């Protein structure tokens, strides 16, 4: 995948703040869970899969994630997050699957709207993408282990890793949880990713040149 055009849109369903109710507190932290849509640019990868008669991947992937955000008195923000998505496509004889784990660190963020109930903020950060693509022959239910293991080419597994810059914007609304200092927060999140280097593809730790 060429992440220079890699885009991600994530819908934030809910996350829970474990910080103080006072949104201007210097130690105000939030623990967040994310659920939404991740849209990697797999068009070139799909071209290669199609050339070899392998099932092509969908552009849209359901994604889940976790994150922590720290707000300061001067409206600056630090954030850490991790996201995971996967999918599998099959035809009569072959399956194609992709799994990606993304770890992000945002060290430059600012909140435009900043009060106890409502926040709008943007961040600039770096994300490390670790992606695995597998192409495997479908296995009949009665297959014996020795028969499968004796056939070379039943499974093709490639890995890609890359550092990518990202820009994200959050819109959050928080609701006070009775008898606690915490808030339940509902909101949405959108992000755009662009590459800092080329994808590095590996097969059994051997570098593969000119990958998608």
PDB file of C-alpha atoms in Angstrom:
ATOM      1  CA  UNK A   1       0.000   0.000   0.000  1.00  0.00           C
ATOM      2  CA  UNK A   2       1.210   3.510  -0.749  1.00  0.00           C
ATOM      3  CA  UNK A   3       0.214   5.403   2.389  1.00  0.00           C
ATOM      4  CA  UNK A   4       0.880   8.796   0.768  1.00  0.00           C
ATOM      5  CA  UNK A   5      -2.804   8.464  -0.114  1.00  0.00           C
ATOM      6  CA  UNK A   6      -3.803   6.370   2.887  1.00  0.00           C
ATOM      7  CA  UNK A   7      -6.909   7.849   4.476  1.00  0.00           C
ATOM      8  CA  UNK A   8      -8.700   6.937   7.647  1.00  0.00           C
ATOM      9  CA  UNK A   9     -12.082   8.022   8.939  1.00  0.00           C
ATOM     10  CA  UNK A  10     -12.937   6.833  12.431  1.00  0.00           C
ATOM     11  CA  UNK A  11     -16.309   7.261  14.101  1.00  0.00           C
ATOM     12  CA  UNK A  12     -15.891   7.664  17.836  1.00  0.00           C
ATOM     13  CA  UNK A  13     -18.891   6.051  19.523  1.00  0.00           C
ATOM     14  CA  UNK A  14     -17.945   6.570  23.153  1.00  0.00           C
ATOM     15  CA  UNK A  15     -15.039   6.931  25.506  1.00  0.00           C
ATOM     16  CA  UNK A  16     -14.709   7.425  29.216  1.00  0.00           C
ATOM     17  CA  UNK A  17     -12.797  10.164  30.981  1.00  0.00           C
ATOM     18  CA  UNK A  18     -10.960   9.324  34.178  1.00  0.00           C
ATOM     19  CA  UNK A  19      -9.834  12.929  34.683  1.00  0.00           C
ATOM     20  CA  UNK A  20     -11.211  15.642  36.920  1.00  0.00           C
ATOM     21  CA  UNK A  21     -14.514  17.324  36.094  1.00  0.00           C
ATOM     22  CA  UNK A  22     -12.678  20.645  35.903  1.00  0.00           C
ATOM     23  CA  UNK A  23     -11.604  20.680  32.247  1.00  0.00           C
ATOM     24  CA  UNK A  24      -8.853  23.216  32.955  1.00  0.00           C
ATOM     25  CA  UNK A  25      -7.091  20.970  35.442  1.00  0.00           C
ATOM     26  CA  UNK A  26      -3.464  20.431  34.380  1.00  0.00           C
ATOM     27  CA  UNK A  27      -3.715  16.698  35.045  1.00  0.00           C
ATOM     28  CA  UNK A  28      -7.003  16.150  33.203  1.00  0.00           C
ATOM     29  CA  UNK A  29      -6.683  12.796  31.414  1.00  0.00           C
ATOM     30  CA  UNK A  30      -9.139  10.763  29.400  1.00  0.00           C
ATOM     31  CA  UNK A  31      -9.223   7.081  28.534  1.00  0.00           C
ATOM     32  CA  UNK A  32     -10.951   6.569  25.168  1.00  0.00           C
ATOM     33  CA  UNK A  33     -12.321   3.653  23.168  1.00  0.00           C
ATOM     34  CA  UNK A  34     -12.918   4.063  19.433  1.00  0.00           C
ATOM     35  CA  UNK A  35     -15.235   2.255  17.023  1.00  0.00           C
ATOM     36  CA  UNK A  36     -15.548   3.178  13.387  1.00  0.00           C
ATOM     37  CA  UNK A  37     -14.407   2.941   9.799  1.00  0.00           C
ATOM     38  CA  UNK A  38     -10.819   2.715   8.550  1.00  0.00           C
ATOM     39  CA  UNK A  39     -10.223   3.160   4.803  1.00  0.00           C
ATOM     40  CA  UNK A  40      -6.681   2.178   3.732  1.00  0.00           C
ATOM     41  CA  UNK A  41      -5.628   2.692   0.136  1.00  0.00           C
ATOM     42  CA  UNK A  42      -5.390  -0.926  -1.061  1.00  0.00           C
ATOM     43  CA  UNK A  43      -6.010  -0.211  -4.757  1.00  0.00           C
ATOM     44  CA  UNK A  44      -2.480  -1.125  -5.882  1.00  0.00           C
ATOM     45  CA  UNK A  45      -2.485  -4.183  -3.643  1.00  0.00           C
ATOM     46  CA  UNK A  46      -5.817  -5.232  -5.165  1.00  0.00           C
ATOM     47  CA  UNK A  47      -4.337  -4.821  -8.654  1.00  0.00           C
ATOM     48  CA  UNK A  48      -1.611  -7.335  -7.775  1.00  0.00           C
ATOM     49  CA  UNK A  49      -4.144  -9.708  -6.201  1.00  0.00           C
ATOM     50  CA  UNK A  50      -6.386  -9.492  -9.252  1.00  0.00           C
ATOM     51  CA  UNK A  51      -3.474 -10.233 -11.624  1.00  0.00           C
ATOM     52  CA  UNK A  52      -2.961 -13.513  -9.766  1.00  0.00           C
ATOM     53  CA  UNK A  53      -6.691 -14.372  -9.529  1.00  0.00           C
ATOM     54  CA  UNK A  54      -6.764 -13.862  -5.758  1.00  0.00           C
ATOM     55  CA  UNK A  55      -9.777 -12.328  -3.957  1.00  0.00           C
ATOM     56  CA  UNK A  56      -9.540  -8.541  -3.662  1.00  0.00           C
ATOM     57  CA  UNK A  57      -9.927  -6.644  -0.400  1.00  0.00           C
ATOM     58  CA  UNK A  58     -12.669  -4.179   0.464  1.00  0.00           C
ATOM     59  CA  UNK A  59     -11.658  -0.556   0.969  1.00  0.00           C
ATOM     60  CA  UNK A  60     -13.742  -0.188   4.144  1.00  0.00           C
ATOM     61  CA  UNK A  61     -12.711  -1.893   7.383  1.00  0.00           C
ATOM     62  CA  UNK A  62     -14.363  -1.878  10.801  1.00  0.00           C
ATOM     63  CA  UNK A  63     -11.772  -0.584  13.258  1.00  0.00           C
ATOM     64  CA  UNK A  64     -11.498  -0.580  17.054  1.00  0.00           C
ATOM     65  CA  UNK A  65      -9.011   1.305  19.182  1.00  0.00           C
ATOM     66  CA  UNK A  66      -7.901   2.567  22.572  1.00  0.00           C
ATOM     67  CA  UNK A  67      -6.324   5.863  23.492  1.00  0.00           C
ATOM     68  CA  UNK A  68      -5.322   8.253  26.262  1.00  0.00           C
ATOM     69  CA  UNK A  69      -5.469  12.040  26.041  1.00  0.00           C
ATOM     70  CA  UNK A  70      -3.990  14.581  28.427  1.00  0.00           C
ATOM     71  CA  UNK A  71      -5.186  18.199  28.432  1.00  0.00           C
ATOM     72  CA  UNK A  72      -3.126  21.050  29.932  1.00  0.00           C
ATOM     73  CA  UNK A  73      -4.182  24.443  31.276  1.00  0.00           C
ATOM     74  CA  UNK A  74      -2.905  26.155  28.126  1.00  0.00           C
ATOM     75  CA  UNK A  75      -5.144  23.983  25.904  1.00  0.00           C
ATOM     76  CA  UNK A  76      -2.244  21.910  24.573  1.00  0.00           C
ATOM     77  CA  UNK A  77      -2.804  18.167  24.234  1.00  0.00           C
ATOM     78  CA  UNK A  78      -0.746  14.954  24.237  1.00  0.00           C
ATOM     79  CA  UNK A  79      -2.317  11.718  22.961  1.00  0.00           C
ATOM     80  CA  UNK A  80      -1.414   8.043  22.560  1.00  0.00           C
ATOM     81  CA  UNK A  81      -3.581   5.520  20.705  1.00  0.00           C
ATOM     82  CA  UNK A  82      -3.670   2.090  19.124  1.00  0.00           C
ATOM     83  CA  UNK A  83      -6.025   0.800  16.396  1.00  0.00           C
ATOM     84  CA  UNK A  84      -6.671  -2.637  14.913  1.00  0.00           C
ATOM     85  CA  UNK A  85      -8.603  -3.732  11.845  1.00  0.00           C
ATOM     86  CA  UNK A  86      -8.825  -6.960   9.832  1.00  0.00           C
ATOM     87  CA  UNK A  87     -10.847  -8.530   7.031  1.00  0.00           C
ATOM     88  CA  UNK A  88     -10.952 -11.700   4.930  1.00  0.00           C
ATOM     89  CA  UNK A  89     -12.261 -12.192   1.378  1.00  0.00           C
ATOM     90  CA  UNK A  90     -12.812 -15.639  -0.171  1.00  0.00           C
ATOM     91  CA  UNK A  91     -13.632 -17.325  -3.435  1.00  0.00           C
ATOM     92  CA  UNK A  92     -14.109 -21.059  -4.088  1.00  0.00           C
ATOM     93  CA  UNK A  93     -10.421 -21.946  -3.722  1.00  0.00           C
ATOM     94  CA  UNK A  94      -8.474 -19.048  -2.140  1.00  0.00           C
ATOM     95  CA  UNK A  95      -8.853 -16.567   0.714  1.00  0.00           C
ATOM     96  CA  UNK A  96      -7.136 -13.202   1.128  1.00  0.00           C
ATOM     97  CA  UNK A  97      -6.864 -11.582   4.552  1.00  0.00           C
ATOM     98  CA  UNK A  98      -5.352  -8.402   5.927  1.00  0.00           C
ATOM     99  CA  UNK A  99      -4.667  -7.394   9.532  1.00  0.00           C
ATOM    100  CA  UNK A 100      -3.211  -4.061  10.594  1.00  0.00           C
ATOM    101  CA  UNK A 101      -2.121  -2.786  14.001  1.00  0.00           C
ATOM    102  CA  UNK A 102      -1.470   0.964  14.225  1.00  0.00           C
ATOM    103  CA  UNK A 103       0.223   2.690  17.172  1.00  0.00           C
ATOM    104  CA  UNK A 104       0.139   6.480  17.256  1.00  0.00           C
ATOM    105  CA  UNK A 105       1.784   9.195  19.338  1.00  0.00           C
ATOM    106  CA  UNK A 106       0.485  12.762  18.983  1.00  0.00           C
ATOM    107  CA  UNK A 107       2.683  15.345  20.701  1.00  0.00           C
ATOM    108  CA  UNK A 108       1.304  18.515  19.135  1.00  0.00           C
ATOM    109  CA  UNK A 109      -2.346  19.235  19.779  1.00  0.00           C
ATOM    110  CA  UNK A 110      -4.532  22.247  20.509  1.00  0.00           C
ATOM    111  CA  UNK A 111      -8.118  22.656  21.688  1.00  0.00           C
ATOM    112  CA  UNK A 112     -10.237  25.324  19.936  1.00  0.00           C
ATOM    113  CA  UNK A 113     -13.263  24.870  22.198  1.00  0.00           C
ATOM    114  CA  UNK A 114     -12.372  23.852  25.734  1.00  0.00           C
ATOM    115  CA  UNK A 115     -14.857  23.612  28.591  1.00  0.00           C
ATOM    116  CA  UNK A 116     -16.241  20.988  30.948  1.00  0.00           C
ATOM    117  CA  UNK A 117     -18.950  19.751  28.558  1.00  0.00           C
ATOM    118  CA  UNK A 118     -17.697  20.431  25.042  1.00  0.00           C
ATOM    119  CA  UNK A 119     -14.301  20.118  23.361  1.00  0.00           C
ATOM    120  CA  UNK A 120     -13.076  20.504  19.781  1.00  0.00           C
ATOM    121  CA  UNK A 121      -9.382  19.829  19.232  1.00  0.00           C
ATOM    122  CA  UNK A 122      -6.868  18.781  16.566  1.00  0.00           C
ATOM    123  CA  UNK A 123      -3.576  16.916  16.788  1.00  0.00           C
ATOM    124  CA  UNK A 124      -0.514  16.234  14.655  1.00  0.00           C
ATOM    125  CA  UNK A 125       1.355  12.991  15.285  1.00  0.00           C
ATOM    126  CA  UNK A 126       3.231   9.947  14.061  1.00  0.00           C
ATOM    127  CA  UNK A 127       1.694   6.487  13.583  1.00  0.00           C
ATOM    128  CA  UNK A 128       3.501   3.170  13.104  1.00  0.00           C
ATOM    129  CA  UNK A 129       1.609   0.772  10.821  1.00  0.00           C
ATOM    130  CA  UNK A 130       2.281  -2.976  10.987  1.00  0.00           C
ATOM    131  CA  UNK A 131       0.276  -4.834   8.332  1.00  0.00           C
ATOM    132  CA  UNK A 132       0.093  -8.536   7.449  1.00  0.00           C
ATOM    133  CA  UNK A 133      -1.413  -9.839   4.203  1.00  0.00           C
ATOM    134  CA  UNK A 134      -2.114 -13.569   3.803  1.00  0.00           C
ATOM    135  CA  UNK A 135      -3.222 -15.491   0.721  1.00  0.00           C
ATOM    136  CA  UNK A 136      -4.153 -19.113   1.424  1.00  0.00           C
ATOM    137  CA  UNK A 137      -5.790 -22.012  -0.362  1.00  0.00           C
ATOM    138  CA  UNK A 138      -9.121 -23.014   1.142  1.00  0.00           C
ATOM    139  CA  UNK A 139      -8.759 -26.200   3.162  1.00  0.00           C
ATOM    140  CA  UNK A 140     -11.438 -28.937   2.920  1.00  0.00           C
ATOM    141  CA  UNK A 141     -12.770 -29.994   6.315  1.00  0.00           C
ATOM    142  CA  UNK A 142     -11.417 -33.535   5.904  1.00  0.00           C
ATOM    143  CA  UNK A 143      -7.829 -32.487   5.137  1.00  0.00           C
ATOM    144  CA  UNK A 144      -5.115 -34.393   7.000  1.00  0.00           C
ATOM    145  CA  UNK A 145      -2.282 -32.415   8.592  1.00  0.00           C
ATOM    146  CA  UNK A 146       0.473 -34.340   6.770  1.00  0.00           C
ATOM    147  CA  UNK A 147      -1.228 -33.866   3.400  1.00  0.00           C
ATOM    148  CA  UNK A 148      -1.489 -30.102   3.886  1.00  0.00           C
ATOM    149  CA  UNK A 149       2.052 -29.730   5.224  1.00  0.00           C
ATOM    150  CA  UNK A 150       3.529 -31.644   2.286  1.00  0.00           C
ATOM    151  CA  UNK A 151       2.209 -29.171  -0.298  1.00  0.00           C
ATOM    152  CA  UNK A 152       4.385 -26.109  -0.922  1.00  0.00           C
ATOM    153  CA  UNK A 153       2.491 -22.925  -1.720  1.00  0.00           C
ATOM    154  CA  UNK A 154      -0.614 -23.453   0.388  1.00  0.00           C
ATOM    155  CA  UNK A 155       0.041 -20.167   2.180  1.00  0.00           C
ATOM    156  CA  UNK A 156       1.621 -16.832   1.187  1.00  0.00           C
ATOM    157  CA  UNK A 157       2.234 -14.324   3.997  1.00  0.00           C
ATOM    158  CA  UNK A 158       3.721 -10.845   3.556  1.00  0.00           C
ATOM    159  CA  UNK A 159       4.311  -8.109   6.126  1.00  0.00           C
ATOM    160  CA  UNK A 160       4.580  -4.359   5.703  1.00  0.00           C
ATOM    161  CA  UNK A 161       5.649  -1.708   8.201  1.00  0.00           C
ATOM    162  CA  UNK A 162       5.858   2.047   7.913  1.00  0.00           C
ATOM    163  CA  UNK A 163       5.877   5.341   9.823  1.00  0.00           C
ATOM    164  CA  UNK A 164       3.088   7.706   8.794  1.00  0.00           C
ATOM    165  CA  UNK A 165       2.173  11.248   9.845  1.00  0.00           C
ATOM    166  CA  UNK A 166      -1.421  11.959  10.786  1.00  0.00           C
ATOM    167  CA  UNK A 167      -3.740  14.882  11.401  1.00  0.00           C
ATOM    168  CA  UNK A 168      -6.856  14.276  13.519  1.00  0.00           C
ATOM    169  CA  UNK A 169      -9.792  16.357  14.717  1.00  0.00           C
ATOM    170  CA  UNK A 170     -12.067  15.415  17.632  1.00  0.00           C
ATOM    171  CA  UNK A 171     -15.483  16.787  18.583  1.00  0.00           C
ATOM    172  CA  UNK A 172     -16.514  15.590  22.060  1.00  0.00           C
ATOM    173  CA  UNK A 173     -19.481  16.140  24.346  1.00  0.00           C
ATOM    174  CA  UNK A 174     -19.240  14.938  27.942  1.00  0.00           C
ATOM    175  CA  UNK A 175     -21.908  13.937  30.460  1.00  0.00           C
ATOM    176  CA  UNK A 176     -21.312  14.005  34.205  1.00  0.00           C
ATOM    177  CA  UNK A 177     -21.401  10.599  35.954  1.00  0.00           C
ATOM    178  CA  UNK A 178     -23.240  11.034  39.271  1.00  0.00           C
ATOM    179  CA  UNK A 179     -21.247  10.678  42.497  1.00  0.00           C
ATOM    180  CA  UNK A 180     -17.885  10.521  40.670  1.00  0.00           C
ATOM    181  CA  UNK A 181     -15.293  12.888  39.268  1.00  0.00           C
ATOM    182  CA  UNK A 182     -15.502  11.246  35.847  1.00  0.00           C
ATOM    183  CA  UNK A 183     -17.479  11.908  32.673  1.00  0.00           C
ATOM    184  CA  UNK A 184     -18.949   9.776  29.911  1.00  0.00           C
ATOM    185  CA  UNK A 185     -17.910  11.341  26.598  1.00  0.00           C
ATOM    186  CA  UNK A 186     -19.573  10.919  23.215  1.00  0.00           C
ATOM    187  CA  UNK A 187     -18.073  12.262  20.027  1.00  0.00           C
ATOM    188  CA  UNK A 188     -16.713  11.850  16.527  1.00  0.00           C
ATOM    189  CA  UNK A 189     -13.166  11.722  15.207  1.00  0.00           C
ATOM    190  CA  UNK A 190     -11.766  12.149  11.714  1.00  0.00           C
ATOM    191  CA  UNK A 191      -8.170  11.547  10.629  1.00  0.00           C
ATOM    192  CA  UNK A 192      -5.990  11.769   7.533  1.00  0.00           C
ATOM    193  CA  UNK A 193      -2.704   9.862   7.171  1.00  0.00           C
ATOM    194  CA  UNK A 194       0.205  10.598   4.822  1.00  0.00           C
ATOM    195  CA  UNK A 195       3.465   8.700   4.418  1.00  0.00           C
ATOM    196  CA  UNK A 196       6.905   9.689   5.669  1.00  0.00           C
ATOM    197  CA  UNK A 197       8.646   6.824   3.833  1.00  0.00           C
ATOM    198  CA  UNK A 198       7.838   3.932   1.495  1.00  0.00           C
ATOM    199  CA  UNK A 199       6.174   0.713   2.579  1.00  0.00           C
ATOM    200  CA  UNK A 200       8.678  -2.006   3.524  1.00  0.00           C
ATOM    201  CA  UNK A 201       7.374  -5.433   2.478  1.00  0.00           C
ATOM    202  CA  UNK A 202       8.887  -8.638   3.888  1.00  0.00           C
ATOM    203  CA  UNK A 203       8.382 -12.331   3.151  1.00  0.00           C
ATOM    204  CA  UNK A 204       9.991 -14.601   5.782  1.00  0.00           C
ATOM    205  CA  UNK A 205      12.228 -11.651   6.792  1.00  0.00           C
ATOM    206  CA  UNK A 206      13.385 -11.205   3.173  1.00  0.00           C
ATOM    207  CA  UNK A 207      12.821  -7.750   1.702  1.00  0.00           C
ATOM    208  CA  UNK A 208      10.451  -7.523  -1.268  1.00  0.00           C
ATOM    209  CA  UNK A 209      11.162  -4.631  -3.652  1.00  0.00           C
ATOM    210  CA  UNK A 210       8.611  -2.473  -5.503  1.00  0.00           C
ATOM    211  CA  UNK A 211       5.688  -3.408  -3.286  1.00  0.00           C
ATOM    212  CA  UNK A 212       2.336  -1.607  -3.460  1.00  0.00           C
TER     213      UNK A 212
END
